[in-house]
C-alpha positions as a LaTeX table, in Angstrom:
\begin{tabular}{lrrr}
\hline
Residue & $x$ (\AA) & $y$ (\AA) & $z$ (\AA) \\
\hline
Asn1 & $-53.84$ & 42.59 & 9.08 \\
Val2 & $-51.76$ & 45.40 & 7.66 \\
Asn3 & $-49.69$ & 45.54 & 10.83 \\
Lys4 & $-49.31$ & 41.74 & 11.28 \\
Lys5 & $-45.64$ & 40.69 & 11.31 \\
Ser6 & $-44.34$ & 37.80 & 9.23 \\
Asp7 & $-43.60$ & 34.40 & 10.81 \\
Asn8 & $-41.41$ & 33.27 & 7.90 \\
Asn9 & $-38.09$ & 32.08 & 9.31 \\
Lys10 & $-37.00$ & 29.86 & 6.41 \\
Leu11 & $-33.90$ & 29.93 & 4.26 \\
Lys12 & $-34.15$ & 29.91 & 0.50 \\
Glu13 & $-30.59$ & 28.72 & $-0.01$ \\
Val14 & $-27.53$ & 27.64 & 2.02 \\
Ser15 & $-24.03$ & 27.42 & 0.53 \\
Ile16 & $-20.35$ & 27.29 & 1.46 \\
Glu17 & $-17.99$ & 29.23 & $-0.75$ \\
Asn18 & $-15.99$ & 27.04 & $-3.19$ \\
Tyr19 & $-17.72$ & 23.83 & $-2.06$ \\
Glu20 & $-20.78$ & 21.86 & $-3.00$ \\
Ile21 & $-22.72$ & 21.25 & 0.19 \\
Asn22 & $-24.85$ & 18.14 & 0.76 \\
Lys23 & $-28.46$ & 18.88 & 1.76 \\
Ile24 & $-29.99$ & 16.32 & 4.14 \\
Asp25 & $-33.23$ & 18.25 & 4.66 \\
Asn26 & $-34.25$ & 21.89 & 5.05 \\
Asn27 & $-32.57$ & 22.15 & 8.45 \\
Asn28 & $-29.51$ & 19.88 & 8.06 \\
Tyr29 & $-26.53$ & 20.06 & 5.72 \\
Glu30 & $-23.17$ & 18.25 & 5.54 \\
Leu31 & $-19.76$ & 18.85 & 4.03 \\
Val32 & $-16.47$ & 16.90 & 4.16 \\
Val33 & $-13.22$ & 18.79 & 3.57 \\
Asn34 & $-9.60$ & 17.68 & 3.61 \\
Lys35 & $-7.06$ & 18.18 & 6.34 \\
Gly36 & $-5.65$ & 21.34 & 4.79 \\
Val37 & $-8.91$ & 23.32 & 5.00 \\
Ser38 & $-8.79$ & 25.42 & 8.17 \\
Ser39 & $-11.93$ & 27.54 & 7.61 \\
Val40 & $-15.08$ & 27.84 & 5.51 \\
Asn41 & $-17.22$ & 30.80 & 4.47 \\
Val42 & $-20.95$ & 30.13 & 5.02 \\
Lys43 & $-23.54$ & 31.98 & 2.94 \\
Ala44 & $-27.35$ & 31.92 & 3.04 \\
Thr45 & $-30.36$ & 33.58 & 1.43 \\
Leu46 & $-33.60$ & 34.32 & 3.33 \\
Glu47 & $-37.06$ & 33.55 & 1.99 \\
Asp48 & $-38.34$ & 36.69 & 3.69 \\
Ser49 & $-36.06$ & 39.72 & 3.61 \\
Arg50 & $-37.67$ & 41.00 & 6.83 \\
Ala51 & $-36.19$ & 38.07 & 8.81 \\
Lys52 & $-32.72$ & 38.13 & 10.34 \\
Ile53 & $-29.97$ & 35.51 & 10.26 \\
Asp54 & $-27.02$ & 34.85 & 12.58 \\
Gly55 & $-24.10$ & 32.50 & 11.85 \\
Ile56 & $-23.15$ & 33.35 & 8.28 \\
Gly57 & $-19.56$ & 34.27 & 7.47 \\
Val58 & $-16.16$ & 32.61 & 8.06 \\
His59 & $-15.91$ & 29.73 & 10.55 \\
Asp60 & $-12.62$ & 28.20 & 11.71 \\
Leu61 & $-12.46$ & 24.41 & 11.61 \\
Glu62 & $-10.95$ & 21.93 & 14.02 \\
Leu63 & $-9.88$ & 18.47 & 12.93 \\
Gly64 & $-12.85$ & 16.14 & 13.02 \\
Glu65 & $-16.49$ & 17.17 & 13.27 \\
Asn66 & $-17.51$ & 20.86 & 13.36 \\
Asn67 & $-21.12$ & 21.98 & 13.91 \\
Ile68 & $-22.17$ & 25.36 & 12.53 \\
Glu69 & $-25.56$ & 26.80 & 13.45 \\
Leu70 & $-27.50$ & 29.34 & 11.43 \\
Val71 & $-30.29$ & 30.92 & 13.48 \\
Val72 & $-33.05$ & 32.55 & 11.48 \\
Thr73 & $-35.42$ & 34.88 & 13.33 \\
Ser74 & $-38.64$ & 35.90 & 11.65 \\
Glu75 & $-40.02$ & 39.42 & 11.77 \\
Ser76 & $-42.47$ & 38.24 & 14.45 \\
Gly77 & $-39.64$ & 36.79 & 16.56 \\
Lys78 & $-39.96$ & 33.08 & 15.80 \\
Lys79 & $-36.60$ & 31.29 & 15.54 \\
Asn80 & $-35.47$ & 28.49 & 13.26 \\
Thr81 & $-32.08$ & 26.74 & 13.56 \\
Val82 & $-30.29$ & 25.27 & 10.54 \\
Asn83 & $-27.36$ & 22.92 & 11.27 \\
Ile84 & $-24.30$ & 22.44 & 9.05 \\
Lys85 & $-21.95$ & 19.60 & 9.94 \\
Val86 & $-18.49$ & 20.11 & 8.47 \\
Ile87 & $-16.05$ & 17.21 & 8.85 \\
Arg88 & $-12.40$ & 18.19 & 8.53 \\
Arg89 & $-10.53$ & 14.96 & 7.94 \\
Asp90 & $-7.42$ & 14.35 & 10.02 \\
Asn91 & $-5.54$ & 12.84 & 7.04 \\
Tyr92 & $-5.25$ & 13.33 & 3.31 \\
Tyr93 & $-6.83$ & 10.73 & 1.04 \\
Leu94 & $-6.32$ & 9.73 & $-2.57$ \\
Ser95 & $-9.21$ & 11.96 & $-3.64$ \\
Asp96 & $-7.28$ & 14.96 & $-2.26$ \\
Leu97 & $-4.15$ & 14.26 & $-4.32$ \\
Pro98 & $-4.97$ & 16.35 & $-7.43$ \\
Val99 & $-5.44$ & 19.46 & $-5.26$ \\
Leu100 & $-2.35$ & 18.76 & $-3.15$ \\
Leu101 & $-0.14$ & 18.41 & $-6.23$ \\
Asn102 & $-1.00$ & 22.02 & $-7.09$ \\
Asp103 & $-0.09$ & 23.29 & $-3.62$ \\
Ser104 & 3.28 & 25.01 & $-4.00$ \\
Lys105 & 3.89 & 24.84 & $-0.24$ \\
Met106 & 3.92 & 21.03 & $-0.14$ \\
Glu107 & 7.03 & 19.20 & $-1.35$ \\
Lys108 & 6.18 & 15.84 & 0.18 \\
Ile109 & 2.63 & 14.47 & 0.26 \\
Asp110 & 1.21 & 11.60 & 2.34 \\
Val111 & $-2.20$ & 10.24 & 1.39 \\
Ile112 & $-4.17$ & 7.24 & 2.62 \\
Ile113 & $-5.25$ & 4.62 & 0.11 \\
Ser114 & $-7.49$ & 1.56 & 0.24 \\
Asn115 & $-6.26$ & $-1.89$ & $-0.76$ \\
Asn116 & $-7.82$ & $-1.75$ & $-4.22$ \\
Asp117 & $-6.94$ & 1.79 & $-5.29$ \\
Lys118 & $-5.43$ & 2.38 & $-8.70$ \\
Ile119 & $-3.49$ & 5.48 & $-9.71$ \\
Ser120 & $-4.43$ & 6.70 & $-13.17$ \\
Ser121 & $-1.87$ & 7.66 & $-15.80$ \\
Asp122 & $-3.10$ & 11.28 & $-15.57$ \\
Ile123 & $-2.26$ & 11.44 & $-11.86$ \\
Ile124 & 1.14 & 9.85 & $-12.48$ \\
Asp125 & 1.84 & 12.50 & $-15.13$ \\
Asn126 & 0.81 & 15.20 & $-12.65$ \\
Ile127 & 3.18 & 13.75 & $-10.03$ \\
Lys128 & 5.99 & 13.88 & $-12.59$ \\
Lys129 & 5.16 & 17.49 & $-13.47$ \\
Ser130 & 4.95 & 18.52 & $-9.83$ \\
Lys131 & 8.34 & 16.88 & $-9.02$ \\
Lys132 & 6.95 & 16.12 & $-5.57$ \\
Ile133 & 7.43 & 12.96 & $-3.51$ \\
Val134 & 4.10 & 11.22 & $-2.93$ \\
Asn135 & 3.59 & 8.48 & $-0.34$ \\
Leu136 & 0.55 & 6.25 & $-0.81$ \\
Asn137 & $-0.09$ & 4.62 & 2.57 \\
Tyr138 & $-2.34$ & 1.64 & 3.28 \\
Tyr139 & $-3.41$ & 0.98 & 6.90 \\
Asp140 & $-5.20$ & $-1.74$ & 8.78 \\
Glu141 & $-6.81$ & $-0.96$ & 12.15 \\
Ser142 & $-3.51$ & $-0.29$ & 13.94 \\
Asn143 & $-0.52$ & $-0.10$ & 11.55 \\
Met144 & 0.54 & 1.13 & 8.18 \\
Ile145 & 0.85 & $-2.19$ & 6.29 \\
Tyr146 & 2.60 & $-0.88$ & 3.20 \\
Ser147 & 3.47 & 2.34 & 1.45 \\
Trp148 & 4.37 & 3.31 & $-2.11$ \\
Glu149 & 6.82 & 6.19 & $-2.51$ \\
Leu150 & 6.61 & 7.86 & $-5.93$ \\
Asp151 & 9.37 & 10.33 & $-6.70$ \\
Gly152 & 8.15 & 12.84 & $-9.26$ \\
Asn153 & 11.72 & 13.52 & $-10.35$ \\
Lys154 & 12.39 & 9.88 & $-11.24$ \\
Ile155 & 9.24 & 7.88 & $-11.95$ \\
Gly156 & 8.75 & 6.34 & $-15.38$ \\
Asp157 & 5.66 & 5.97 & $-17.50$ \\
Ser158 & 2.73 & 3.71 & $-16.70$ \\
Ser159 & $-0.79$ & 3.42 & $-18.02$ \\
Glu160 & $-2.02$ & 2.78 & $-14.48$ \\
Leu161 & $-0.55$ & 1.85 & $-11.10$ \\
Asp162 & $-2.27$ & $-0.88$ & $-9.11$ \\
Thr163 & $-1.33$ & $-0.23$ & $-5.48$ \\
Asn164 & $-2.58$ & $-3.51$ & $-3.99$ \\
Ile165 & 0.22 & $-5.58$ & $-2.41$ \\
Leu166 & $-0.51$ & $-9.12$ & $-1.27$ \\
Phe167 & 1.34 & $-11.18$ & 1.31 \\
Glu168 & 0.26 & $-14.40$ & $-0.37$ \\
Ser169 & 0.83 & $-16.05$ & $-3.75$ \\
Asp170 & $-0.43$ & $-18.87$ & $-5.93$ \\
Asn171 & 3.22 & $-19.94$ & $-6.05$ \\
Arg172 & 3.46 & $-20.25$ & $-2.28$ \\
Asn173 & 4.03 & $-24.02$ & $-2.18$ \\
Lys174 & 6.72 & $-23.88$ & $-4.86$ \\
Ile175 & 8.48 & $-20.96$ & $-3.14$ \\
Leu176 & 8.48 & $-22.76$ & 0.20 \\
Glu177 & 9.78 & $-25.93$ & $-1.44$ \\
Leu178 & 12.60 & $-24.07$ & $-3.19$ \\
Ser179 & 13.50 & $-22.26$ & 0.04 \\
Asp180 & 13.72 & $-25.59$ & 1.86 \\
Tyr181 & 10.72 & $-24.37$ & 3.89 \\
Ala182 & 12.61 & $-21.48$ & 5.43 \\
Asp183 & 10.67 & $-19.11$ & 7.68 \\
Gly184 & 9.86 & $-15.90$ & 5.83 \\
Val185 & 7.36 & $-13.52$ & 4.24 \\
Ile186 & 5.96 & $-13.87$ & 0.72 \\
Val187 & 5.25 & $-10.59$ & $-1.08$ \\
Asn188 & 3.26 & $-10.38$ & $-4.31$ \\
Leu189 & 3.62 & $-7.10$ & $-6.20$ \\
Pro190 & 0.90 & $-6.11$ & $-8.68$ \\
Asp191 & 1.07 & $-5.88$ & $-12.46$ \\
Asn192 & 1.63 & $-2.59$ & $-14.31$ \\
Ile193 & 4.02 & $-1.23$ & $-11.72$ \\
Leu194 & 6.49 & 1.58 & $-12.20$ \\
Thr195 & 10.04 & 0.28 & $-12.00$ \\
Thr196 & 11.92 & 3.57 & $-11.67$ \\
Gly197 & 11.56 & 6.19 & $-8.99$ \\
Val198 & 9.48 & 3.88 & $-6.82$ \\
Lys199 & 10.12 & 2.43 & $-3.37$ \\
Val200 & 7.95 & 0.14 & $-1.31$ \\
Lys201 & 7.84 & 0.08 & 2.48 \\
Leu202 & 6.49 & $-3.10$ & 4.11 \\
Tyr203 & 5.45 & $-3.74$ & 7.70 \\
Ile204 & 7.03 & $-6.93$ & 9.11 \\
Gly205 & 7.25 & $-5.86$ & 12.75 \\
Asp206 & 5.06 & $-8.75$ & 13.86 \\
Lys207 & 7.70 & $-11.21$ & 12.62 \\
Tyr208 & 11.13 & $-9.51$ & 12.83 \\
Lys209 & 12.98 & $-7.17$ & 15.20 \\
Asn210 & 14.84 & $-3.96$ & 14.38 \\
Thr211 & 18.21 & $-5.70$ & 14.73 \\
Asp212 & 17.38 & $-8.43$ & 12.20 \\
Lys213 & 19.07 & $-8.54$ & 8.81 \\
Leu214 & 17.02 & $-10.01$ & 5.99 \\
Asn215 & 17.56 & $-11.42$ & 2.52 \\
Met216 & 15.17 & $-10.99$ & $-0.38$ \\
Tyr217 & 14.74 & $-13.58$ & $-3.16$ \\
Arg218 & 12.79 & $-13.26$ & $-6.37$ \\
Tyr219 & 10.79 & $-16.21$ & $-7.67$ \\
Ile220 & 11.50 & $-16.64$ & $-11.38$ \\
Ser221 & 8.52 & $-18.60$ & $-12.65$ \\
Asn222 & 9.76 & $-19.50$ & $-16.12$ \\
Glu223 & 12.93 & $-21.00$ & $-14.60$ \\
Asp224 & 11.20 & $-22.22$ & $-11.48$ \\
Lys225 & 13.86 & $-20.99$ & $-9.09$ \\
Leu226 & 14.62 & $-18.41$ & $-6.40$ \\
Ser227 & 17.24 & $-15.79$ & $-7.13$ \\
Leu228 & 18.92 & $-13.63$ & $-4.49$ \\
Val229 & 18.09 & $-9.94$ & $-5.00$ \\
Asp230 & 19.24 & $-8.24$ & $-1.79$ \\
Asp231 & 21.17 & $-9.66$ & 1.15 \\
Gly232 & 21.26 & $-6.52$ & 3.26 \\
Leu233 & 17.71 & $-5.50$ & 4.13 \\
Ser234 & 17.54 & $-3.78$ & 7.51 \\
Val235 & 14.46 & $-3.68$ & 9.71 \\
Lys236 & 13.73 & $-0.17$ & 11.02 \\
Asp237 & 10.78 & 0.56 & 13.29 \\
Gly238 & 9.13 & $-2.63$ & 12.09 \\
Tyr239 & 9.51 & $-1.83$ & 8.37 \\
Ile240 & 11.79 & $-2.72$ & 5.50 \\
Glu241 & 12.22 & $-0.57$ & 2.43 \\
Leu242 & 13.03 & $-1.90$ & $-1.02$ \\
Glu243 & 13.40 & $-0.70$ & $-4.57$ \\
Val244 & 10.71 & $-1.98$ & $-6.90$ \\
Leu245 & 12.04 & $-4.42$ & $-9.50$ \\
Asp246 & 9.10 & $-6.00$ & $-11.29$ \\
Asn247 & 5.83 & $-7.77$ & $-10.59$ \\
Asn248 & 7.32 & $-11.11$ & $-9.55$ \\
Asp249 & 6.73 & $-12.83$ & $-6.24$ \\
Tyr250 & 9.35 & $-12.18$ & $-3.58$ \\
Phe251 & 10.45 & $-14.14$ & $-0.54$ \\
Ile252 & 11.94 & $-12.27$ & 2.44 \\
Thr253 & 13.72 & $-14.32$ & 5.08 \\
Met254 & 16.57 & $-14.37$ & 7.59 \\
Ser255 & 17.92 & $-17.52$ & 5.95 \\
Asn256 & 21.01 & $-16.94$ & 3.83 \\
Ser257 & 21.80 & $-18.19$ & 0.34 \\
Asn258 & 23.42 & $-21.35$ & 1.73 \\
Asp259 & 20.18 & $-22.28$ & 3.48 \\
Val260 & 17.78 & $-21.33$ & 0.72 \\
Asn261 & 17.62 & $-24.03$ & $-1.92$ \\
His262 & 17.76 & $-21.92$ & $-5.11$ \\
Cys263 & 20.36 & $-23.86$ & $-7.10$ \\
Glu264 & 19.82 & $-25.03$ & $-10.67$ \\
Lys265 & 19.83 & $-28.65$ & $-9.59$ \\
Cys266 & 16.84 & $-28.09$ & $-7.32$ \\
Ser267 & 14.94 & $-25.68$ & $-9.52$ \\
Ser268 & 14.49 & $-28.12$ & $-12.42$ \\
Pro269 & 12.83 & $-31.51$ & $-11.73$ \\
Ile270 & 14.23 & $-33.04$ & $-14.93$ \\
Leu271 & 17.73 & $-31.85$ & $-14.17$ \\
Phe272 & 17.36 & $-33.11$ & $-10.63$ \\
Ile273 & 16.40 & $-36.60$ & $-11.90$ \\
Ile274 & 19.33 & $-36.68$ & $-14.34$ \\
Ile275 & 21.80 & $-35.64$ & $-11.66$ \\
Ser276 & 20.35 & $-38.18$ & $-9.24$ \\
Ile277 & 20.75 & $-40.97$ & $-11.81$ \\
Ile278 & 24.36 & $-39.95$ & $-12.46$ \\
Glu279 & 25.06 & $-39.91$ & $-8.73$ \\
Leu280 & 23.51 & $-43.37$ & $-8.38$ \\
Ile281 & 25.64 & $-44.74$ & $-11.24$ \\
Val282 & 28.77 & $-43.29$ & $-9.66$ \\
Val283 & 27.91 & $-44.92$ & $-6.33$ \\
Leu284 & 27.25 & $-48.28$ & $-7.99$ \\
Leu285 & 30.53 & $-48.11$ & $-9.90$ \\
Leu286 & 32.34 & $-47.27$ & $-6.68$ \\
Ile287 & 30.76 & $-50.24$ & $-4.91$ \\
Phe288 & 31.63 & $-52.53$ & $-7.85$ \\
Tyr289 & 35.23 & $-51.31$ & $-7.77$ \\
Ile290 & 35.55 & $-51.90$ & $-4.02$ \\
Leu291 & 34.05 & $-55.41$ & $-4.31$ \\
Lys292 & 36.38 & $-56.23$ & $-7.19$ \\
Leu293 & 39.36 & $-54.94$ & $-5.25$ \\
Arg294 & 38.42 & $-57.09$ & $-2.26$ \\
Asn295 & 37.93 & $-60.13$ & $-4.50$ \\
Asn296 & 41.39 & $-59.66$ & $-6.05$ \\
Lys297 & 42.98 & $-59.42$ & $-2.62$ \\
Lys298 & 41.18 & $-62.59$ & $-1.57$ \\
Asn299 & 42.41 & $-64.46$ & $-4.64$ \\
Asp300 & 45.97 & $-63.25$ & $-4.04$ \\
Ser301 & 45.78 & $-64.49$ & $-0.43$ \\
Val302 & 44.54 & $-67.96$ & $-1.54$ \\
Asn303 & 47.31 & $-68.27$ & $-4.14$ \\
Asn304 & 49.94 & $-67.43$ & $-1.54$ \\
\hline
\end{tabular}
């Protein structure tokens, strides 16, 4: 028994330097790192100091899934394999932004967001301090649907930025009526938006071509009318880019201001009724005048 060799091939602890690793079970671990992490340093502690371990140290990472194996061999020669799956993401995400803002090598940052992400006031302050340009990009399965560009040199203050942009509105019927049912795209910007140092990029490639020139109208709810904001939007690679104004609904269309019914007469129902009555009175007076003129001519002819 004195000369019997140990069969213990277990690990007491597994870690990756500067990261908190997720333990699945005693033989499986996982870690997700961002796109900028090109290597990790794996460390481990043996239960039995007489065992040997292979696989610790620095491992280079490819984009995607990386499998690292730690092979523990007991004093008696029995082997035990511990697997560490490290996923190096192929894009940056909103959760990576605080770290990226502190990276002096990056002047422009692109991160992926979901359609309900909100940017806290602390992050906005950090963007301002960093003076970097940050693009917050939202994708569907195949395209980038919209993107927020925040310029750290220009952005104003905000308690929070809601990044969700909708292509629908509760005012849809009114907007279509005021536009004389012109073909176009309705865009609803969220509340609490930054109005300086912010641009929005919208995908409209499924509706318009690169050569198309578009007009943008703002729906003014308290006046119930459409107001022309920009008559020179250019489509580039399926996208248009616009400066953020406020959280109103917008209508983007190829129809020009002569086609879009945004006049005061049409925007106010009461005014429209008054004008219609006046027009009717004018027509009736004109008819009465013509009939009277004809009657006078007839009387003159009879007298002659």
